[in-house]
mmCIF file with all atom_site columns, N, CA, C and O in Angstrom:
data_model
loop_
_atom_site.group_PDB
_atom_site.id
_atom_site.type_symbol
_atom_site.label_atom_id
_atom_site.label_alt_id
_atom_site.label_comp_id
_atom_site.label_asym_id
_atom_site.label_entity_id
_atom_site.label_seq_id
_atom_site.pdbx_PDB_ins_code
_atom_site.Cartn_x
_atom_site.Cartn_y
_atom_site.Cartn_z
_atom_site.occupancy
_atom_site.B_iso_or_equiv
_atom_site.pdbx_formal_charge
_atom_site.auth_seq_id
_atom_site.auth_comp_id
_atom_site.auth_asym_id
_atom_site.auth_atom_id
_atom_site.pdbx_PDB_model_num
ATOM 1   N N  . UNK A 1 1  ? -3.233 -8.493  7.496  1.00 47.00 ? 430 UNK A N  1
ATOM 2   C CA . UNK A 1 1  ? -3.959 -7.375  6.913  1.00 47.00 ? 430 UNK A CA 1
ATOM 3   C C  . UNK A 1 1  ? -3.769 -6.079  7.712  1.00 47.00 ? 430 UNK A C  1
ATOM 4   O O  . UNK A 1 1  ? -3.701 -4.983  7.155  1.00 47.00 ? 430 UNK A O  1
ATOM 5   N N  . UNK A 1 2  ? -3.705 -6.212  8.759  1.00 56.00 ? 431 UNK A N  1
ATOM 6   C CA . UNK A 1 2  ? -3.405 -5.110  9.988  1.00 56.00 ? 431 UNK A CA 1
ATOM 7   C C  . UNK A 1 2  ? -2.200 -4.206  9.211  1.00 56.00 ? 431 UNK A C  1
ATOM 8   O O  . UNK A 1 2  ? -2.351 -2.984  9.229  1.00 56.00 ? 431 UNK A O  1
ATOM 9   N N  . UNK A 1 3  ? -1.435 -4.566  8.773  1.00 64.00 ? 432 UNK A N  1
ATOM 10  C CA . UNK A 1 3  ? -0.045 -3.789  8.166  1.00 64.00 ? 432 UNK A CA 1
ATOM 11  C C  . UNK A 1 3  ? -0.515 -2.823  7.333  1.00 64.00 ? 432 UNK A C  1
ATOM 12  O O  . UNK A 1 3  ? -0.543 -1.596  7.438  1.00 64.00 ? 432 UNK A O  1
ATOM 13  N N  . UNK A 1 4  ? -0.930 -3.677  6.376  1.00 65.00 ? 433 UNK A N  1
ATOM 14  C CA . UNK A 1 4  ? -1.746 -2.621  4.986  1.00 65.00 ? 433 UNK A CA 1
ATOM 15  C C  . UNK A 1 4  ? -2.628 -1.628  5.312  1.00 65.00 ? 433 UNK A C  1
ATOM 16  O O  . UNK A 1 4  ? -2.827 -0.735  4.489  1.00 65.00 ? 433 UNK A O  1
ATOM 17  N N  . UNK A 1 5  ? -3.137 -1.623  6.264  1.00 69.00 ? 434 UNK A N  1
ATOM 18  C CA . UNK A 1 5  ? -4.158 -1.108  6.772  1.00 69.00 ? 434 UNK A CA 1
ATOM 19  C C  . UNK A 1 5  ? -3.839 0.362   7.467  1.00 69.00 ? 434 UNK A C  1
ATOM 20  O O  . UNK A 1 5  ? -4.425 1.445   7.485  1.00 69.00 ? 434 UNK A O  1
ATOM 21  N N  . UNK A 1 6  ? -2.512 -0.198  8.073  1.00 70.00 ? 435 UNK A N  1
ATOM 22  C CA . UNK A 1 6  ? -2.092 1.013   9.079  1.00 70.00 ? 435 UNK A CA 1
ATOM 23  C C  . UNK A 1 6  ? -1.771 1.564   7.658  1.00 70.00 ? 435 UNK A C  1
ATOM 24  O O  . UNK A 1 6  ? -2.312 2.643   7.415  1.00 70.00 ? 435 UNK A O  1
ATOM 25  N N  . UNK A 1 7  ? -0.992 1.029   6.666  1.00 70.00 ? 436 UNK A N  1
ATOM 26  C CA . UNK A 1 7  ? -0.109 1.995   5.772  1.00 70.00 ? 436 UNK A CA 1
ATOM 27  C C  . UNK A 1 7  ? -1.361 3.009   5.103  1.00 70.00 ? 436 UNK A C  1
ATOM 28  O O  . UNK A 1 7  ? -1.280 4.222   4.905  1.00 70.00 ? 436 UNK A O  1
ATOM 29  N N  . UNK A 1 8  ? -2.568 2.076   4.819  1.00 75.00 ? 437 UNK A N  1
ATOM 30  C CA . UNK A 1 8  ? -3.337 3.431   4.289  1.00 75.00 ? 437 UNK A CA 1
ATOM 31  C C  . UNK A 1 8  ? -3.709 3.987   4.711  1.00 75.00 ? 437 UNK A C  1
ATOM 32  O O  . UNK A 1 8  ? -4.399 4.759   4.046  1.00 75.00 ? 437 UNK A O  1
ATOM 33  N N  . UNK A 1 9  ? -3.672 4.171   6.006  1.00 79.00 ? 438 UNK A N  1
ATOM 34  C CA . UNK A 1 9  ? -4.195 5.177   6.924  1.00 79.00 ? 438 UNK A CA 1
ATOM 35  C C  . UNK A 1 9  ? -2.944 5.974   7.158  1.00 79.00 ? 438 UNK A C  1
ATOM 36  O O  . UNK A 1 9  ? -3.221 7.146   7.412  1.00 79.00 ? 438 UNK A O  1
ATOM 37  N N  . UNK A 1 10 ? -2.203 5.827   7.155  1.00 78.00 ? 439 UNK A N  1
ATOM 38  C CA . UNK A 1 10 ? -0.499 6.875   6.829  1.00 78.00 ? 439 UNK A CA 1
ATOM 39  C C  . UNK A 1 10 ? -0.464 7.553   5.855  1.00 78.00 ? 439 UNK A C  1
ATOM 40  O O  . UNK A 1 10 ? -0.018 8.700   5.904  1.00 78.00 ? 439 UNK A O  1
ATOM 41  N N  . UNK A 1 11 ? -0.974 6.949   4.624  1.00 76.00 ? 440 UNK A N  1
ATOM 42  C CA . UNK A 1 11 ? -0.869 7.410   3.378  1.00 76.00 ? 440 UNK A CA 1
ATOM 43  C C  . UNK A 1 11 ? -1.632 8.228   3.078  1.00 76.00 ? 440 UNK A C  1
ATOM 44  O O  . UNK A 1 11 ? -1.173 9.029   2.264  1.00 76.00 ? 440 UNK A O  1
ATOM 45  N N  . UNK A 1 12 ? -3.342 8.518   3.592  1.00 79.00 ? 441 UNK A N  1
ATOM 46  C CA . UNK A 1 12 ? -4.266 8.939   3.357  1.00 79.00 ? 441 UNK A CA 1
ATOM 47  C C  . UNK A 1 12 ? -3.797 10.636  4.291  1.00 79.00 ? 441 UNK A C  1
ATOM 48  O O  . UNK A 1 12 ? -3.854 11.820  3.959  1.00 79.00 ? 441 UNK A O  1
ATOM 49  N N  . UNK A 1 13 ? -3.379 9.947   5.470  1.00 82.00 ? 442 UNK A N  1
ATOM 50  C CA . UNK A 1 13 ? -2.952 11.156  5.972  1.00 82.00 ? 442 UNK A CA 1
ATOM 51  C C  . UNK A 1 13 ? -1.925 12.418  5.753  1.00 82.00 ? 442 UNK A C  1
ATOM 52  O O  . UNK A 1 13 ? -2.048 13.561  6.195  1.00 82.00 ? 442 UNK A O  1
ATOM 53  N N  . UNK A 1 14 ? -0.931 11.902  4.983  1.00 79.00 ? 443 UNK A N  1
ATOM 54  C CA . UNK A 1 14 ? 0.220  12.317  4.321  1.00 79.00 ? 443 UNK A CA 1
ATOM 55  C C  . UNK A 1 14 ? -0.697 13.286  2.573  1.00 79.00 ? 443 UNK A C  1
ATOM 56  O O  . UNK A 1 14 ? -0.509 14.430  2.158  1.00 79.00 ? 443 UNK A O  1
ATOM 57  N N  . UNK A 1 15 ? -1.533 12.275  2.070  1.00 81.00 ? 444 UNK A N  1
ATOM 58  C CA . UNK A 1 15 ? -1.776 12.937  0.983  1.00 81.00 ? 444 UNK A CA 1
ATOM 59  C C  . UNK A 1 15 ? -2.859 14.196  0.928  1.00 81.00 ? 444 UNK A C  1
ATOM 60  O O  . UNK A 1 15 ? -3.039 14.957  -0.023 1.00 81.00 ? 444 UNK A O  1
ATOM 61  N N  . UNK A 1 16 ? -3.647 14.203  2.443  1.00 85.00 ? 445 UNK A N  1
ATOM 62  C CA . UNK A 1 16 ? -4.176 15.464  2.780  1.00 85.00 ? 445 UNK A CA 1
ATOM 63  C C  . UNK A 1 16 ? -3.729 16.921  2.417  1.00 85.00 ? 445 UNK A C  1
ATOM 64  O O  . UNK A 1 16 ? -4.249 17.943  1.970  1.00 85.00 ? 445 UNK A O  1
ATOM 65  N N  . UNK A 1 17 ? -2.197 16.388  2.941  1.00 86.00 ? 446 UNK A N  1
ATOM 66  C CA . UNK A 1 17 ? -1.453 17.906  3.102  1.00 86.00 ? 446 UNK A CA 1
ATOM 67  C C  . UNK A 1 17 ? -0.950 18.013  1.753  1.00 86.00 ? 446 UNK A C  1
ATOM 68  O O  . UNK A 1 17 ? 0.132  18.598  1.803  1.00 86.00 ? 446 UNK A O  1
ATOM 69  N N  . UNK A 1 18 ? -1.239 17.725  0.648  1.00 85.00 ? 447 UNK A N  1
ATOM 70  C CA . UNK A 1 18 ? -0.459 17.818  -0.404 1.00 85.00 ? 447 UNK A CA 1
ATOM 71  C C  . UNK A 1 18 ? -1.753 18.444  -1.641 1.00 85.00 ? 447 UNK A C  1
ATOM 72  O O  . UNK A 1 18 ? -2.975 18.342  -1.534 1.00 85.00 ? 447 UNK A O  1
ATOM 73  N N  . UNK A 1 19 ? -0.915 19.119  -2.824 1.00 89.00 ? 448 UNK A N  1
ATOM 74  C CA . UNK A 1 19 ? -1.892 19.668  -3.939 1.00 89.00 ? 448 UNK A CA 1
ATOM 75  C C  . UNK A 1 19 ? -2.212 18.128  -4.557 1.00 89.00 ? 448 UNK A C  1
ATOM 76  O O  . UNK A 1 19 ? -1.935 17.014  -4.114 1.00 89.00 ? 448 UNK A O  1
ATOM 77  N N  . UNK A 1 20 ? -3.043 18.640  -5.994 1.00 87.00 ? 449 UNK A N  1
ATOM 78  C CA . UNK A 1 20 ? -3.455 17.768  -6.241 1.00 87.00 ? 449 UNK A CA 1
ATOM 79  C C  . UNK A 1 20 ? -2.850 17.194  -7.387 1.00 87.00 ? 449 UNK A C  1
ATOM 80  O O  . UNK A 1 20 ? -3.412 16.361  -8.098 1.00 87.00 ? 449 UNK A O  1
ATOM 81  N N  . UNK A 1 21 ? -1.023 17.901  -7.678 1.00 90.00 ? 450 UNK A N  1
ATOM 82  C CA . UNK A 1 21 ? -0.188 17.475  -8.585 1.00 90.00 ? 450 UNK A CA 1
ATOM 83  C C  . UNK A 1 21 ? 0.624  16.256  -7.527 1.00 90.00 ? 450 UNK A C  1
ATOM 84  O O  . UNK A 1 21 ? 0.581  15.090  -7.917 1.00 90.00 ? 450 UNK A O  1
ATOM 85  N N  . UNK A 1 22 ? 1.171  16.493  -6.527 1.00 89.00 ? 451 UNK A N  1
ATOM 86  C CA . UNK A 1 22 ? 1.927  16.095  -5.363 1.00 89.00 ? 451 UNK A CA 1
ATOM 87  C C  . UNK A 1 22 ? 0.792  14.682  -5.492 1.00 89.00 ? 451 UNK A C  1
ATOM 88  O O  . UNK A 1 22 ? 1.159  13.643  -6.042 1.00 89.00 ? 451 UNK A O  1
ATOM 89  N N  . UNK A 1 23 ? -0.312 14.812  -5.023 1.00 85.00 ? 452 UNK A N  1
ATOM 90  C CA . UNK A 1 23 ? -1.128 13.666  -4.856 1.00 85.00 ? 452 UNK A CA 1
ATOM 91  C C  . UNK A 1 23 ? -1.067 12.389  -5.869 1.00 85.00 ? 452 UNK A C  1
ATOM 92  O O  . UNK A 1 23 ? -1.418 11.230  -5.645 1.00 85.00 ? 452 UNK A O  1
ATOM 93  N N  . UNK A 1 24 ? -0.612 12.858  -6.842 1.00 89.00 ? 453 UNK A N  1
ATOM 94  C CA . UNK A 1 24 ? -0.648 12.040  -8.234 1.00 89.00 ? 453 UNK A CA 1
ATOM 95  C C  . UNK A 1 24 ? 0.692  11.299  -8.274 1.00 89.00 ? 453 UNK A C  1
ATOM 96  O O  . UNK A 1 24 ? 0.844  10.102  -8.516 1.00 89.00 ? 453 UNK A O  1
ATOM 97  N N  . UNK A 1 25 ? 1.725  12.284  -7.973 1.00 90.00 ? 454 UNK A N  1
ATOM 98  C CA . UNK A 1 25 ? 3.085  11.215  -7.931 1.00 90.00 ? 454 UNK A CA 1
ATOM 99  C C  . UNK A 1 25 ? 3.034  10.885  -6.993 1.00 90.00 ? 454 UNK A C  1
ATOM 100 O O  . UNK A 1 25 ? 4.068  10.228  -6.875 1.00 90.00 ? 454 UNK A O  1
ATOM 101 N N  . UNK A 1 26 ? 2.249  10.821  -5.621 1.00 84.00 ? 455 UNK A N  1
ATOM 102 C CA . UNK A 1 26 ? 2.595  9.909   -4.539 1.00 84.00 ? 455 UNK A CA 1
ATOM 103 C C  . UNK A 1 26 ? 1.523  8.453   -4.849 1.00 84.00 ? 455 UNK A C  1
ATOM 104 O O  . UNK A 1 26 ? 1.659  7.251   -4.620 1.00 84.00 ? 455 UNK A O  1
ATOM 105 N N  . UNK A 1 27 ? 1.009  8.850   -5.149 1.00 84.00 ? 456 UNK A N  1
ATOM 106 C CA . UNK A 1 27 ? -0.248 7.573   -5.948 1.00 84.00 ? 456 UNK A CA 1
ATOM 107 C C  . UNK A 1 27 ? 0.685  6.663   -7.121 1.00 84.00 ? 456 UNK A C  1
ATOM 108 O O  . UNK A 1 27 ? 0.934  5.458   -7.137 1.00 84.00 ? 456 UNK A O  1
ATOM 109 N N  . UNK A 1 28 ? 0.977  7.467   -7.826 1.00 91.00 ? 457 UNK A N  1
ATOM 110 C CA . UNK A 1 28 ? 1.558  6.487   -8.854 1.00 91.00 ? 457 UNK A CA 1
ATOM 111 C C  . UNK A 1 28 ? 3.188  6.042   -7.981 1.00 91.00 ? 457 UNK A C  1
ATOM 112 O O  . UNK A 1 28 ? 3.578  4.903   -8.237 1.00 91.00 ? 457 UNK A O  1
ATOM 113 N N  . UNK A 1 29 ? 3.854  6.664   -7.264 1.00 89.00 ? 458 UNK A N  1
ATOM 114 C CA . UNK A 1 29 ? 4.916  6.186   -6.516 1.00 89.00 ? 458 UNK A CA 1
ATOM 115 C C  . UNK A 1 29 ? 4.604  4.721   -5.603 1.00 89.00 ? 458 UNK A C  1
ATOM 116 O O  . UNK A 1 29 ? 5.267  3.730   -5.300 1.00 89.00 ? 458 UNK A O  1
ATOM 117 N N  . UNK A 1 30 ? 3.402  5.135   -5.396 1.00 84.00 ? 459 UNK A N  1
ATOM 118 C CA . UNK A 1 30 ? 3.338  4.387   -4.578 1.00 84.00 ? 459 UNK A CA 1
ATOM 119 C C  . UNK A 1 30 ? 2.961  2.728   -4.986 1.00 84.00 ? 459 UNK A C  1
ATOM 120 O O  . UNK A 1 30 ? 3.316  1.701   -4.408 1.00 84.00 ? 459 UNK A O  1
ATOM 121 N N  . UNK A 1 31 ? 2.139  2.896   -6.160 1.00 88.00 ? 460 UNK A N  1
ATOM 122 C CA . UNK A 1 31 ? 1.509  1.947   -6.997 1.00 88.00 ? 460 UNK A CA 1
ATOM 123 C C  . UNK A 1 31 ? 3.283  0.693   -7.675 1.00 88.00 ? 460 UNK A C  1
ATOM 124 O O  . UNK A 1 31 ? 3.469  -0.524  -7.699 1.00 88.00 ? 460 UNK A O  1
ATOM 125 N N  . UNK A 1 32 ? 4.151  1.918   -8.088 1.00 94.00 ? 461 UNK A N  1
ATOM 126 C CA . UNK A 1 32 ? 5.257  1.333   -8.416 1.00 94.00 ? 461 UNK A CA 1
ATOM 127 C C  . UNK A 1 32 ? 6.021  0.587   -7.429 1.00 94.00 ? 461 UNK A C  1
ATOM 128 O O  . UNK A 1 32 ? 6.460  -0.545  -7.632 1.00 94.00 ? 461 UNK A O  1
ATOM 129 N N  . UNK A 1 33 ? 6.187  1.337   -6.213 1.00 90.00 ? 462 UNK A N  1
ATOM 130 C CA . UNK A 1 33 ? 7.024  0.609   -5.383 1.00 90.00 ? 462 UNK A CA 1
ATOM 131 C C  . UNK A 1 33 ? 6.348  -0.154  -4.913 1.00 90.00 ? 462 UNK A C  1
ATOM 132 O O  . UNK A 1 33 ? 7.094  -0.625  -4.054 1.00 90.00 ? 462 UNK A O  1
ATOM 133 N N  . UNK A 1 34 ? 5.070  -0.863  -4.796 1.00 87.00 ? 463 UNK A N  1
ATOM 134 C CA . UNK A 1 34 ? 4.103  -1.572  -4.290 1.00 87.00 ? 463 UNK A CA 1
ATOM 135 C C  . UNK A 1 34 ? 4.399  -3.371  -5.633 1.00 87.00 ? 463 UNK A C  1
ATOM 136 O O  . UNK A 1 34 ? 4.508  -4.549  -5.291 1.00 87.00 ? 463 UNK A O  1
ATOM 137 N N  . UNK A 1 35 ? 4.418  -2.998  -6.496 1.00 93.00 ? 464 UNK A N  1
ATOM 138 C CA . UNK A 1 35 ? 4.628  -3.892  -7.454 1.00 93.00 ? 464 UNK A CA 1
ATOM 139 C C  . UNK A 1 35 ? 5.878  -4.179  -8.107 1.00 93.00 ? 464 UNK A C  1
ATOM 140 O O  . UNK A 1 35 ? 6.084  -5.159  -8.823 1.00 93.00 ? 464 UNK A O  1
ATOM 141 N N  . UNK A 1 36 ? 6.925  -3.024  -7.743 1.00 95.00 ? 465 UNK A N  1
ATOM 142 C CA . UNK A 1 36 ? 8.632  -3.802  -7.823 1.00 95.00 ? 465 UNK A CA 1
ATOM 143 C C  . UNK A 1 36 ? 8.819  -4.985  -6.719 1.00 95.00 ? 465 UNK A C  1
ATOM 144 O O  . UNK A 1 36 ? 9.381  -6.065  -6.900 1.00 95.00 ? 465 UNK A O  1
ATOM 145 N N  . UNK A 1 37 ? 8.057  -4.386  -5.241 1.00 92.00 ? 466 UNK A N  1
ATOM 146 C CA . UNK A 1 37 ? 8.615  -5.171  -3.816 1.00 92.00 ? 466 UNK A CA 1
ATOM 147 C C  . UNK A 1 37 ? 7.716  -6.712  -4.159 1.00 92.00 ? 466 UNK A C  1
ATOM 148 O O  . UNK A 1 37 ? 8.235  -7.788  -3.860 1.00 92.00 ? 466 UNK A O  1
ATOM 149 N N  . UNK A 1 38 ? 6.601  -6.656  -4.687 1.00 93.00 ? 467 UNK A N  1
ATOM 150 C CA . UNK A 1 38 ? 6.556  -7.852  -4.811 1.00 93.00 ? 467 UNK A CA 1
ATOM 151 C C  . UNK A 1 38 ? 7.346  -8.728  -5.598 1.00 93.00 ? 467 UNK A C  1
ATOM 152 O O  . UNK A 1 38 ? 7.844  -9.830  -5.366 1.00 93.00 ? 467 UNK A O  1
ATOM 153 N N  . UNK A 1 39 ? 7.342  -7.936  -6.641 1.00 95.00 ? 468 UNK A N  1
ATOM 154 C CA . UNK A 1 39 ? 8.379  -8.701  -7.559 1.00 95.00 ? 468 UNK A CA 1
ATOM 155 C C  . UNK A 1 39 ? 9.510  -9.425  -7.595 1.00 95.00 ? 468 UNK A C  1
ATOM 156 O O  . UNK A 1 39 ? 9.948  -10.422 -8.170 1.00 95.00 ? 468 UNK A O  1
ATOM 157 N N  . UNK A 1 40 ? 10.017 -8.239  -6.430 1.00 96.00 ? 469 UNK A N  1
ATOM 158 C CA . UNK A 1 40 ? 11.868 -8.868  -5.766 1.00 96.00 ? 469 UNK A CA 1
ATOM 159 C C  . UNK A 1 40 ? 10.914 -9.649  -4.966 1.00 96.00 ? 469 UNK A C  1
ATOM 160 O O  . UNK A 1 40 ? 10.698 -10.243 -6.022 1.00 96.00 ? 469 UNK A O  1
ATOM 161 N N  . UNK A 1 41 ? 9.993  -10.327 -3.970 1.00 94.00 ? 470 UNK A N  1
ATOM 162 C CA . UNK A 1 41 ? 9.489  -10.834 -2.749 1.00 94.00 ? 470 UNK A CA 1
ATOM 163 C C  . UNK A 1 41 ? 9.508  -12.546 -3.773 1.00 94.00 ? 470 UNK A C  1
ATOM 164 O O  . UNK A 1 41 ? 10.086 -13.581 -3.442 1.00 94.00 ? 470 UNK A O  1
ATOM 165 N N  . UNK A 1 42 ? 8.676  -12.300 -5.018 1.00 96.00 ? 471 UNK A N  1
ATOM 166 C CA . UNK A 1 42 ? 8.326  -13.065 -5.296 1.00 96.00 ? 471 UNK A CA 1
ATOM 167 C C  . UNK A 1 42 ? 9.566  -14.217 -5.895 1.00 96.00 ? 471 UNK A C  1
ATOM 168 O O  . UNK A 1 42 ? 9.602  -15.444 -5.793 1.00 96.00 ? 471 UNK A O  1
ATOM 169 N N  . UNK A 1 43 ? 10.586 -13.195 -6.584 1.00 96.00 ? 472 UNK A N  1
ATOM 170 C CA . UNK A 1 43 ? 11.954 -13.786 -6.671 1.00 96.00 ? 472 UNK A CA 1
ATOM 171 C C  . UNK A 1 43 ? 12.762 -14.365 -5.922 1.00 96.00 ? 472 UNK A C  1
ATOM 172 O O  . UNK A 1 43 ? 13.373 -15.402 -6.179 1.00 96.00 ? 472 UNK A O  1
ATOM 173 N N  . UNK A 1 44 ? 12.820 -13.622 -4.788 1.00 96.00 ? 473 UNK A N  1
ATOM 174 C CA . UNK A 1 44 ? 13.200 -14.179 -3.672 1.00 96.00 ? 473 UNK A CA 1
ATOM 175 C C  . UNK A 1 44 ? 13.019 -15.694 -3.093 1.00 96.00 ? 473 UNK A C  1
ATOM 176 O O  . UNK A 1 44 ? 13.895 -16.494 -2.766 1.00 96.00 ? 473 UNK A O  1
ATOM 177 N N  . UNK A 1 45 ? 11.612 -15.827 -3.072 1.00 96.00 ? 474 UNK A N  1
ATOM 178 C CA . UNK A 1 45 ? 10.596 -17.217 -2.649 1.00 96.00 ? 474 UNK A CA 1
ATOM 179 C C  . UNK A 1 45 ? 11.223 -18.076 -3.800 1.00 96.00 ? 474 UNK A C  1
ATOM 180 O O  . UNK A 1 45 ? 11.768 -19.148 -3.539 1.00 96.00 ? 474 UNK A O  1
ATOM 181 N N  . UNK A 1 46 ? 11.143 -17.627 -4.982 1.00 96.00 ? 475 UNK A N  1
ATOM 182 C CA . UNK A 1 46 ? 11.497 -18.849 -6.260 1.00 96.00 ? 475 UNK A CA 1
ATOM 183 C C  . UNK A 1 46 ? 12.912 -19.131 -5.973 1.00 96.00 ? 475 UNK A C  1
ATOM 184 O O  . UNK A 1 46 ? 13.337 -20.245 -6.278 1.00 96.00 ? 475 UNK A O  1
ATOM 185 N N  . UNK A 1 47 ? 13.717 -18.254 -5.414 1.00 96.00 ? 476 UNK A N  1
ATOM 186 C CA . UNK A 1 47 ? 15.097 -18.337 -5.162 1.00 96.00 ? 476 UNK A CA 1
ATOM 187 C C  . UNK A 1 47 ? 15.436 -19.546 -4.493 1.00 96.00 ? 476 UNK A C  1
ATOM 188 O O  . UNK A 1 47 ? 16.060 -20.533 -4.883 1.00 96.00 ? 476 UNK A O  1
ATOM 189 N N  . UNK A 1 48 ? 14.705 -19.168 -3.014 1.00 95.00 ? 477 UNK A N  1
ATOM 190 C CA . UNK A 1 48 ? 15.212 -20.539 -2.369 1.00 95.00 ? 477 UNK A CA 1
ATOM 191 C C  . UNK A 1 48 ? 14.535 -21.685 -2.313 1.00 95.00 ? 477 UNK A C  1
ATOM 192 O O  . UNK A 1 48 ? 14.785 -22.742 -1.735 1.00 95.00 ? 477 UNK A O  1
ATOM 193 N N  . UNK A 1 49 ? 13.496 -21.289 -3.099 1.00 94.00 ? 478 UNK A N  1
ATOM 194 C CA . UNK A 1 49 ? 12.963 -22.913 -3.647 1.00 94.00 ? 478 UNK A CA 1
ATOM 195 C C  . UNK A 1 49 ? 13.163 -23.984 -4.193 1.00 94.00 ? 478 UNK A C  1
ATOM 196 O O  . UNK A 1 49 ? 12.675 -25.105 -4.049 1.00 94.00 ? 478 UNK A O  1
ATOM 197 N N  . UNK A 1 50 ? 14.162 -23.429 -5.044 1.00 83.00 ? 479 UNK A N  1
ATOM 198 C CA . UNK A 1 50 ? 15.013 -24.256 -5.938 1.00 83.00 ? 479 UNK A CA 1
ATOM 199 C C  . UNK A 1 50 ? 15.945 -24.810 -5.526 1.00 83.00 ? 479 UNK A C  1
ATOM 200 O O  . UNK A 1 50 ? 16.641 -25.492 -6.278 1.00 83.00 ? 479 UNK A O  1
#
């Protein structure tokens, strides 16, 4: 949990400095690349399971 943790505290800090259009694609950027990486993670695991 320590990982995630630092990242939102990176993230929170990063989206300070930004308007509140900027804030929106880093939110939804972030939401996406958050749920592709599992996706490949999760493929991955089924990969060499088989």
């Amino acid at each position: 949990m320590k990982r995630k943790e630092e990242k939102d505290v990176v993230l929170d800090e990063v989206i300070k400095e930004l308007s509140w259009k900027e804030r929106i694609v880093v939110r939804i950027f972030n939401k996406i690349f958050s749920k592709i990486s599992n996706l490949i993670r999760i493929a991955i695991i089924n990969f060499y399971l088989k």
